[in-house]
PDB file of C-alpha atoms in Angstrom:
ATOM      1  CA  GLU A  66     -32.653  23.417 -27.876  1.00 56.00           C
ATOM      2  CA  ALA A  67     -31.724  19.794 -27.293  1.00 59.00           C
ATOM      3  CA  ASP A  68     -29.271  18.977 -24.527  1.00 89.00           C
ATOM      4  CA  ILE A  69     -27.570  15.812 -25.631  1.00 94.00           C
ATOM      5  CA  TYR A  70     -23.822  15.577 -25.711  1.00 95.00           C
ATOM      6  CA  GLN A  71     -21.365  13.194 -27.278  1.00 97.00           C
ATOM      7  CA  THR A  72     -17.665  12.806 -26.597  1.00 96.00           C
ATOM      8  CA  PRO A  73     -15.258  12.569 -28.191  1.00 97.00           C
ATOM      9  CA  ARG A  74     -16.340  14.356 -31.365  1.00 95.00           C
ATOM     10  CA  TYR A  75     -13.387  12.896 -33.264  1.00 96.00           C
ATOM     11  CA  LEU A  76     -11.241   9.877 -32.415  1.00 97.00           C
ATOM     12  CA  VAL A  77      -8.400   8.257 -34.363  1.00 97.00           C
ATOM     13  CA  ILE A  78      -7.203   5.007 -32.837  1.00 96.00           C
ATOM     14  CA  GLY A  79      -5.210   1.932 -33.702  1.00 96.00           C
ATOM     15  CA  THR A  80      -6.554  -1.555 -34.335  1.00 97.00           C
ATOM     16  CA  GLY A  81      -7.193  -3.631 -31.247  1.00 96.00           C
ATOM     17  CA  LYS A  82      -7.746  -0.737 -28.858  1.00 96.00           C
ATOM     18  CA  LYS A  83     -10.784  -0.540 -26.598  1.00 96.00           C
ATOM     19  CA  ILE A  84     -12.873   2.577 -27.031  1.00 96.00           C
ATOM     20  CA  THR A  85     -15.923   4.045 -25.350  1.00 97.00           C
ATOM     21  CA  LEU A  86     -18.083   6.698 -26.947  1.00 97.00           C
ATOM     22  CA  GLU A  87     -19.919   8.733 -24.361  1.00 98.00           C
ATOM     23  CA  CYS A  88     -23.470  10.054 -24.673  1.00 98.00           C
ATOM     24  CA  SER A  89     -25.283  12.092 -22.052  1.00 97.00           C
ATOM     25  CA  GLN A  90     -28.593  13.921 -22.070  1.00 96.00           C
ATOM     26  CA  THR A  91     -29.983  16.334 -19.511  1.00 94.00           C
ATOM     27  CA  MET A  92     -33.629  16.155 -20.594  1.00 91.00           C
ATOM     28  CA  GLY A  93     -34.602  13.169 -18.459  1.00 90.00           C
ATOM     29  CA  HIS A  94     -35.592  11.175 -21.533  1.00 90.00           C
ATOM     30  CA  ASP A  95     -36.289   7.470 -21.051  1.00 89.00           C
ATOM     31  CA  LYS A  96     -35.495   6.353 -24.608  1.00 90.00           C
ATOM     32  CA  MET A  97     -31.991   6.533 -26.007  1.00 92.00           C
ATOM     33  CA  TYR A  98     -30.525   5.272 -29.277  1.00 93.00           C
ATOM     34  CA  TRP A  99     -27.255   4.772 -31.118  1.00 95.00           C
ATOM     35  CA  TYR A 100     -27.183   5.127 -34.904  1.00 94.00           C
ATOM     36  CA  GLN A 101     -24.290   4.413 -37.243  1.00 94.00           C
ATOM     37  CA  GLN A 102     -23.882   6.783 -40.188  1.00 91.00           C
ATOM     38  CA  ASP A 103     -21.647   6.212 -43.195  1.00 88.00           C
ATOM     39  CA  PRO A 104     -21.331   8.755 -46.049  1.00 79.00           C
ATOM     40  CA  GLY A 105     -24.070   8.343 -48.629  1.00 75.00           C
ATOM     41  CA  MET A 106     -25.747   5.600 -46.629  1.00 80.00           C
ATOM     42  CA  GLU A 107     -28.806   5.346 -44.439  1.00 81.00           C
ATOM     43  CA  LEU A 108     -28.499   5.853 -40.728  1.00 87.00           C
ATOM     44  CA  HIS A 109     -28.704   2.437 -39.136  1.00 90.00           C
ATOM     45  CA  LEU A 110     -29.982   1.766 -35.624  1.00 90.00           C
ATOM     46  CA  ILE A 111     -27.442  -0.346 -33.741  1.00 93.00           C
ATOM     47  CA  HIS A 112     -28.650  -0.098 -30.117  1.00 94.00           C
ATOM     48  CA  TYR A 113     -31.543   1.324 -28.153  1.00 91.00           C
ATOM     49  CA  SER A 114     -32.741   1.562 -24.583  1.00 92.00           C
ATOM     50  CA  TYR A 115     -36.156   2.263 -23.088  1.00 88.00           C
ATOM     51  CA  GLY A 116     -34.836   2.996 -19.625  1.00 91.00           C
ATOM     52  CA  VAL A 117     -32.349   2.083 -16.936  1.00 95.00           C
ATOM     53  CA  ASN A 118     -31.079  -1.495 -17.245  1.00 95.00           C
ATOM     54  CA  SER A 119     -32.869  -1.887 -20.591  1.00 93.00           C
ATOM     55  CA  THR A 120     -30.801  -2.346 -23.756  1.00 95.00           C
ATOM     56  CA  GLU A 121     -31.628  -3.941 -27.092  1.00 92.00           C
ATOM     57  CA  LYS A 122     -29.826  -4.475 -30.366  1.00 91.00           C
ATOM     58  CA  GLY A 123     -31.040  -2.568 -33.376  1.00 87.00           C
ATOM     59  CA  ASP A 124     -31.629  -3.686 -36.927  1.00 79.00           C
ATOM     60  CA  LEU A 125     -27.963  -3.442 -37.933  1.00 82.00           C
ATOM     61  CA  SER A 126     -25.670  -5.981 -36.338  1.00 80.00           C
ATOM     62  CA  SER A 127     -22.830  -4.347 -34.450  1.00 85.00           C
ATOM     63  CA  GLU A 128     -19.904  -5.653 -32.448  1.00 90.00           C
ATOM     64  CA  SER A 129     -20.302  -2.782 -30.027  1.00 94.00           C
ATOM     65  CA  THR A 130     -22.037  -3.014 -26.665  1.00 95.00           C
ATOM     66  CA  VAL A 131     -23.966  -0.489 -24.615  1.00 97.00           C
ATOM     67  CA  SER A 132     -25.045  -0.007 -21.035  1.00 96.00           C
ATOM     68  CA  ARG A 133     -27.725   2.072 -19.308  1.00 97.00           C
ATOM     69  CA  ILE A 134     -26.975   2.339 -15.628  1.00 97.00           C
ATOM     70  CA  ARG A 135     -28.247   5.901 -15.335  1.00 96.00           C
ATOM     71  CA  THR A 136     -31.089   7.578 -17.203  1.00 95.00           C
ATOM     72  CA  GLU A 137     -28.892  10.319 -18.559  1.00 96.00           C
ATOM     73  CA  HIS A 138     -25.976   8.208 -19.720  1.00 97.00           C
ATOM     74  CA  PHE A 139     -25.779   5.698 -22.616  1.00 98.00           C
ATOM     75  CA  PRO A 140     -22.164   4.825 -23.494  1.00 98.00           C
ATOM     76  CA  LEU A 141     -21.143   2.641 -26.427  1.00 97.00           C
ATOM     77  CA  THR A 142     -18.068   0.415 -26.183  1.00 96.00           C
ATOM     78  CA  LEU A 143     -15.929  -1.416 -28.703  1.00 94.00           C
ATOM     79  CA  GLU A 144     -13.693  -3.956 -26.961  1.00 95.00           C
ATOM     80  CA  SER A 145     -11.285  -4.304 -29.873  1.00 95.00           C
ATOM     81  CA  ALA A 146     -11.542  -1.688 -32.604  1.00 95.00           C
ATOM     82  CA  ARG A 147     -11.033  -2.656 -36.254  1.00 95.00           C
ATOM     83  CA  PRO A 148     -10.875  -0.576 -39.454  1.00 95.00           C
ATOM     84  CA  SER A 149     -14.376  -1.822 -40.333  1.00 93.00           C
ATOM     85  CA  HIS A 150     -15.643   0.108 -37.297  1.00 94.00           C
ATOM     86  CA  THR A 151     -14.631   3.401 -38.902  1.00 95.00           C
ATOM     87  CA  SER A 152     -17.835   5.432 -39.073  1.00 95.00           C
ATOM     88  CA  GLN A 153     -19.821   8.224 -37.481  1.00 94.00           C
ATOM     89  CA  TYR A 154     -21.873   7.259 -34.442  1.00 96.00           C
ATOM     90  CA  LEU A 155     -24.918   9.351 -33.539  1.00 95.00           C
ATOM     91  CA  CYS A 156     -26.646   9.229 -30.182  1.00 96.00           C
ATOM     92  CA  ALA A 157     -30.288  10.288 -29.791  1.00 93.00           C
ATOM     93  CA  SER A 158     -32.979  10.426 -27.144  1.00 93.00           C
ATOM     94  CA  SER A 159     -36.738  10.874 -26.881  1.00 88.00           C
ATOM     95  CA  ASP A 160     -39.342  11.165 -24.158  1.00 80.00           C
ATOM     96  CA  ARG A 161     -41.813   8.264 -24.213  1.00 65.00           C
ATOM     97  CA  ASP A 162     -44.363  10.212 -22.183  1.00 57.00           C
ATOM     98  CA  THR A 163     -44.948  12.886 -24.792  1.00 51.00           C
ATOM     99  CA  GLY A 164     -46.388  10.482 -27.307  1.00 49.00           C
ATOM    100  CA  GLU A 165     -44.454  12.344 -29.931  1.00 62.00           C
ATOM    101  CA  ILE A 166     -43.498   9.413 -32.052  1.00 67.00           C
ATOM    102  CA  GLY A 167     -40.256   9.775 -33.883  1.00 66.00           C
ATOM    103  CA  GLU A 168     -39.204  13.129 -32.451  1.00 81.00           C
ATOM    104  CA  LEU A 169     -35.637  12.262 -31.621  1.00 86.00           C
ATOM    105  CA  PHE A 170     -33.065  14.695 -30.325  1.00 89.00           C
ATOM    106  CA  PHE A 171     -29.603  13.996 -31.700  1.00 92.00           C
ATOM    107  CA  GLY A 172     -26.131  14.691 -30.446  1.00 94.00           C
ATOM    108  CA  GLU A 173     -23.496  16.087 -32.795  1.00 93.00           C
ATOM    109  CA  GLY A 174     -21.946  12.690 -33.392  1.00 94.00           C
ATOM    110  CA  SER A 175     -18.643  10.930 -32.754  1.00 96.00           C
ATOM    111  CA  ARG A 176     -16.511  10.318 -35.803  1.00 95.00           C
ATOM    112  CA  LEU A 177     -14.332   7.248 -35.268  1.00 96.00           C
ATOM    113  CA  THR A 178     -11.373   6.315 -37.451  1.00 96.00           C
ATOM    114  CA  VAL A 179      -9.591   3.025 -36.807  1.00 96.00           C
ATOM    115  CA  LEU A 180      -6.193   2.646 -38.448  1.00 95.00           C
TER     116      LEU A 180
ATOM    117  CA  ALA B 286     -39.751  -4.792 -44.799  1.00 68.00           C
ATOM    118  CA  GLN B 287     -40.093  -1.083 -44.434  1.00 72.00           C
ATOM    119  CA  SER B 288     -37.713   1.071 -46.445  1.00 84.00           C
ATOM    120  CA  VAL B 289     -37.212   4.684 -47.373  1.00 91.00           C
ATOM    121  CA  THR B 290     -35.769   5.834 -50.704  1.00 94.00           C
ATOM    122  CA  GLN B 291     -34.356   9.241 -51.458  1.00 95.00           C
ATOM    123  CA  PRO B 292     -33.594   9.127 -55.183  1.00 95.00           C
ATOM    124  CA  ASP B 293     -31.407  12.234 -55.291  1.00 94.00           C
ATOM    125  CA  ILE B 294     -28.004  11.980 -53.627  1.00 93.00           C
ATOM    126  CA  HIS B 295     -26.948  15.549 -54.438  1.00 95.00           C
ATOM    127  CA  ILE B 296     -28.999  18.578 -55.461  1.00 97.00           C
ATOM    128  CA  THR B 297     -27.697  22.046 -56.275  1.00 97.00           C
ATOM    129  CA  VAL B 298     -29.985  25.072 -56.466  1.00 97.00           C
ATOM    130  CA  SER B 299     -29.489  28.803 -56.679  1.00 97.00           C
ATOM    131  CA  GLU B 300     -30.354  30.969 -53.727  1.00 97.00           C
ATOM    132  CA  GLY B 301     -33.945  32.156 -54.040  1.00 97.00           C
ATOM    133  CA  ALA B 302     -34.983  29.228 -56.212  1.00 97.00           C
ATOM    134  CA  SER B 303     -37.624  26.725 -55.190  1.00 97.00           C
ATOM    135  CA  LEU B 304     -36.689  23.313 -53.864  1.00 97.00           C
ATOM    136  CA  GLU B 305     -38.232  19.866 -53.837  1.00 97.00           C
ATOM    137  CA  LEU B 306     -36.558  16.849 -52.266  1.00 98.00           C
ATOM    138  CA  ARG B 307     -38.070  13.478 -53.026  1.00 98.00           C
ATOM    139  CA  CYS B 308     -38.853  10.674 -50.613  1.00 97.00           C
ATOM    140  CA  ASN B 309     -40.602   7.378 -51.257  1.00 95.00           C
ATOM    141  CA  TYR B 310     -41.411   4.726 -48.702  1.00 91.00           C
ATOM    142  CA  SER B 311     -42.298   1.092 -48.720  1.00 87.00           C
ATOM    143  CA  TYR B 312     -44.680   0.147 -45.950  1.00 73.00           C
ATOM    144  CA  GLY B 313     -47.844  -1.888 -45.578  1.00 67.00           C
ATOM    145  CA  ALA B 314     -49.919   0.668 -43.711  1.00 70.00           C
ATOM    146  CA  THR B 315     -49.810   4.423 -43.518  1.00 69.00           C
ATOM    147  CA  PRO B 316     -46.534   5.187 -41.810  1.00 81.00           C
ATOM    148  CA  TYR B 317     -45.474   8.037 -39.642  1.00 86.00           C
ATOM    149  CA  LEU B 318     -43.148  10.133 -41.816  1.00 90.00           C
ATOM    150  CA  PHE B 319     -40.466  12.643 -40.937  1.00 92.00           C
ATOM    151  CA  TRP B 320     -37.896  14.942 -42.421  1.00 96.00           C
ATOM    152  CA  TYR B 321     -34.682  15.701 -40.545  1.00 95.00           C
ATOM    153  CA  VAL B 322     -31.904  18.107 -41.477  1.00 96.00           C
ATOM    154  CA  GLN B 323     -28.219  17.762 -40.636  1.00 93.00           C
ATOM    155  CA  SER B 324     -26.024  20.826 -40.991  1.00 90.00           C
ATOM    156  CA  PRO B 325     -22.268  20.259 -41.349  1.00 84.00           C
ATOM    157  CA  GLY B 326     -20.747  19.058 -38.100  1.00 79.00           C
ATOM    158  CA  GLN B 327     -24.112  18.965 -36.354  1.00 82.00           C
ATOM    159  CA  GLY B 328     -26.613  16.390 -35.236  1.00 86.00           C
ATOM    160  CA  LEU B 329     -29.960  15.837 -36.913  1.00 91.00           C
ATOM    161  CA  GLN B 330     -32.835  18.260 -36.283  1.00 92.00           C
ATOM    162  CA  LEU B 331     -36.499  17.503 -36.876  1.00 92.00           C
ATOM    163  CA  LEU B 332     -37.980  19.676 -39.671  1.00 95.00           C
ATOM    164  CA  LEU B 333     -41.515  18.287 -39.771  1.00 94.00           C
ATOM    165  CA  LYS B 334     -43.610  15.159 -39.352  1.00 91.00           C
ATOM    166  CA  TYR B 335     -46.790  13.552 -40.664  1.00 90.00           C
ATOM    167  CA  PHE B 336     -49.000  11.248 -38.608  1.00 84.00           C
ATOM    168  CA  SER B 337     -52.495  11.691 -40.056  1.00 82.00           C
ATOM    169  CA  GLY B 338     -54.992  14.301 -41.190  1.00 86.00           C
ATOM    170  CA  ASP B 339     -54.064  17.147 -43.515  1.00 88.00           C
ATOM    171  CA  THR B 340     -51.621  15.775 -46.040  1.00 91.00           C
ATOM    172  CA  LEU B 341     -49.739  19.060 -46.337  1.00 96.00           C
ATOM    173  CA  VAL B 342     -47.665  19.688 -43.238  1.00 96.00           C
ATOM    174  CA  GLN B 343     -45.712  22.774 -42.295  1.00 96.00           C
ATOM    175  CA  GLY B 344     -42.372  22.642 -40.567  1.00 96.00           C
ATOM    176  CA  ILE B 345     -39.666  24.887 -39.275  1.00 95.00           C
ATOM    177  CA  LYS B 346     -37.460  27.159 -41.402  1.00 94.00           C
ATOM    178  CA  GLY B 347     -40.187  27.613 -44.032  1.00 96.00           C
ATOM    179  CA  PHE B 348     -40.270  23.970 -45.138  1.00 97.00           C
ATOM    180  CA  GLU B 349     -43.378  21.977 -45.965  1.00 98.00           C
ATOM    181  CA  ALA B 350     -44.033  18.422 -47.099  1.00 98.00           C
ATOM    182  CA  GLU B 351     -46.938  16.686 -48.778  1.00 96.00           C
ATOM    183  CA  PHE B 352     -47.998  13.101 -48.135  1.00 94.00           C
ATOM    184  CA  LYS B 353     -49.336  11.342 -51.228  1.00 93.00           C
ATOM    185  CA  ARG B 354     -50.609   7.881 -50.437  1.00 90.00           C
ATOM    186  CA  SER B 355     -51.142   6.935 -54.087  1.00 90.00           C
ATOM    187  CA  GLN B 356     -47.496   7.608 -54.823  1.00 92.00           C
ATOM    188  CA  SER B 357     -46.086   6.443 -51.474  1.00 92.00           C
ATOM    189  CA  SER B 358     -44.270   9.748 -51.321  1.00 94.00           C
ATOM    190  CA  PHE B 359     -43.522  12.464 -48.802  1.00 96.00           C
ATOM    191  CA  ASN B 360     -41.643  15.169 -50.711  1.00 98.00           C
ATOM    192  CA  LEU B 361     -40.106  18.149 -48.961  1.00 98.00           C
ATOM    193  CA  ARG B 362     -40.496  21.613 -50.458  1.00 98.00           C
ATOM    194  CA  LYS B 363     -39.433  25.185 -49.908  1.00 98.00           C
ATOM    195  CA  PRO B 364     -40.511  28.068 -52.148  1.00 97.00           C
ATOM    196  CA  SER B 365     -37.305  30.099 -51.802  1.00 97.00           C
ATOM    197  CA  VAL B 366     -34.021  28.585 -50.668  1.00 97.00           C
ATOM    198  CA  HIS B 367     -31.541  30.483 -48.505  1.00 96.00           C
ATOM    199  CA  TRP B 368     -27.788  29.834 -48.435  1.00 95.00           C
ATOM    200  CA  SER B 369     -28.160  28.609 -44.846  1.00 95.00           C
ATOM    201  CA  ASP B 370     -30.334  25.729 -46.082  1.00 96.00           C
ATOM    202  CA  ALA B 371     -27.241  23.965 -47.429  1.00 96.00           C
ATOM    203  CA  ALA B 372     -27.208  20.713 -45.473  1.00 96.00           C
ATOM    204  CA  GLU B 373     -28.093  17.055 -45.704  1.00 95.00           C
ATOM    205  CA  TYR B 374     -31.753  16.114 -45.528  1.00 97.00           C
ATOM    206  CA  PHE B 375     -33.028  12.767 -44.322  1.00 95.00           C
ATOM    207  CA  CYS B 376     -36.476  11.285 -44.768  1.00 95.00           C
ATOM    208  CA  ALA B 377     -37.504   8.720 -42.142  1.00 91.00           C
ATOM    209  CA  VAL B 378     -40.372   6.411 -41.210  1.00 87.00           C
ATOM    210  CA  VAL B 379     -41.284   4.902 -37.870  1.00 81.00           C
ATOM    211  CA  TRP B 380     -40.883   1.170 -37.592  1.00 64.00           C
ATOM    212  CA  GLY B 381     -42.626  -1.090 -35.133  1.00 60.00           C
ATOM    213  CA  GLY B 382     -44.358   1.677 -33.181  1.00 57.00           C
ATOM    214  CA  TYR B 383     -41.470   1.870 -30.752  1.00 58.00           C
ATOM    215  CA  ASN B 384     -39.908   5.154 -31.795  1.00 60.00           C
ATOM    216  CA  LYS B 385     -37.369   3.366 -33.965  1.00 71.00           C
ATOM    217  CA  LEU B 386     -36.857   5.290 -37.173  1.00 80.00           C
ATOM    218  CA  ILE B 387     -35.796   3.939 -40.554  1.00 85.00           C
ATOM    219  CA  PHE B 388     -33.856   6.567 -42.460  1.00 90.00           C
ATOM    220  CA  GLY B 389     -33.234   7.137 -46.123  1.00 92.00           C
ATOM    221  CA  ALA B 390     -29.692   7.624 -47.400  1.00 91.00           C
ATOM    222  CA  GLY B 391     -30.075  11.400 -47.409  1.00 94.00           C
ATOM    223  CA  THR B 392     -29.937  14.170 -50.007  1.00 96.00           C
ATOM    224  CA  ARG B 393     -27.103  16.666 -49.831  1.00 95.00           C
ATOM    225  CA  LEU B 394     -28.230  20.158 -50.811  1.00 97.00           C
ATOM    226  CA  ALA B 395     -25.802  22.763 -52.109  1.00 97.00           C
ATOM    227  CA  VAL B 396     -26.925  26.371 -52.575  1.00 97.00           C
ATOM    228  CA  HIS B 397     -25.239  28.670 -55.093  1.00 94.00           C
ATOM    229  CA  PRO B 398     -25.243  32.424 -54.380  1.00 88.00           C
TER     230      PRO B 398
END
């Protein structure tokens, strides 16, 4: 069973607030990812990291930022939330050493609503 | 650009009936293909994957999928659906060889008793 945790699971917040979505994994995985998921739409990669101090933007432009100071932790931050940021955010990880391409372990998601 | 298409947004089947979920991809070379399942309120779980070799792959929970290069398809099947299979199913393809997946829009499966 995967050990990857996201908090909060649900967040309702007003426009202009700063928010941080937390993601932690206890598997020692090097690679971590953030996907954005809207109903009826594809999951879109917004950020990824191949290890500590490594972060890259994904194929969907996002106003959020991420950091990777510790292997197990990959938080996502929105400096000033807007209604257009309303979505579900999924965090995932994988172990580069296994060679198991594409086998991602997902957290349960953080559903963000910006009023 | 690589893309994944799941033509069916919603599918409803009766418990015990067979199931086939469609997936088509657009990619220059043979991709690495995956099916993930997302139960309500949960994260995504890997069902099965295809890299090479035998084009019929077996996964968890009694699912299988068949890669057909001529049709650019990777359809998911199950001979007898259980009520617990109600979930959303995502087809995905690896992009760029860096463990970055491209997902389809998903198919939501409902199971009638």
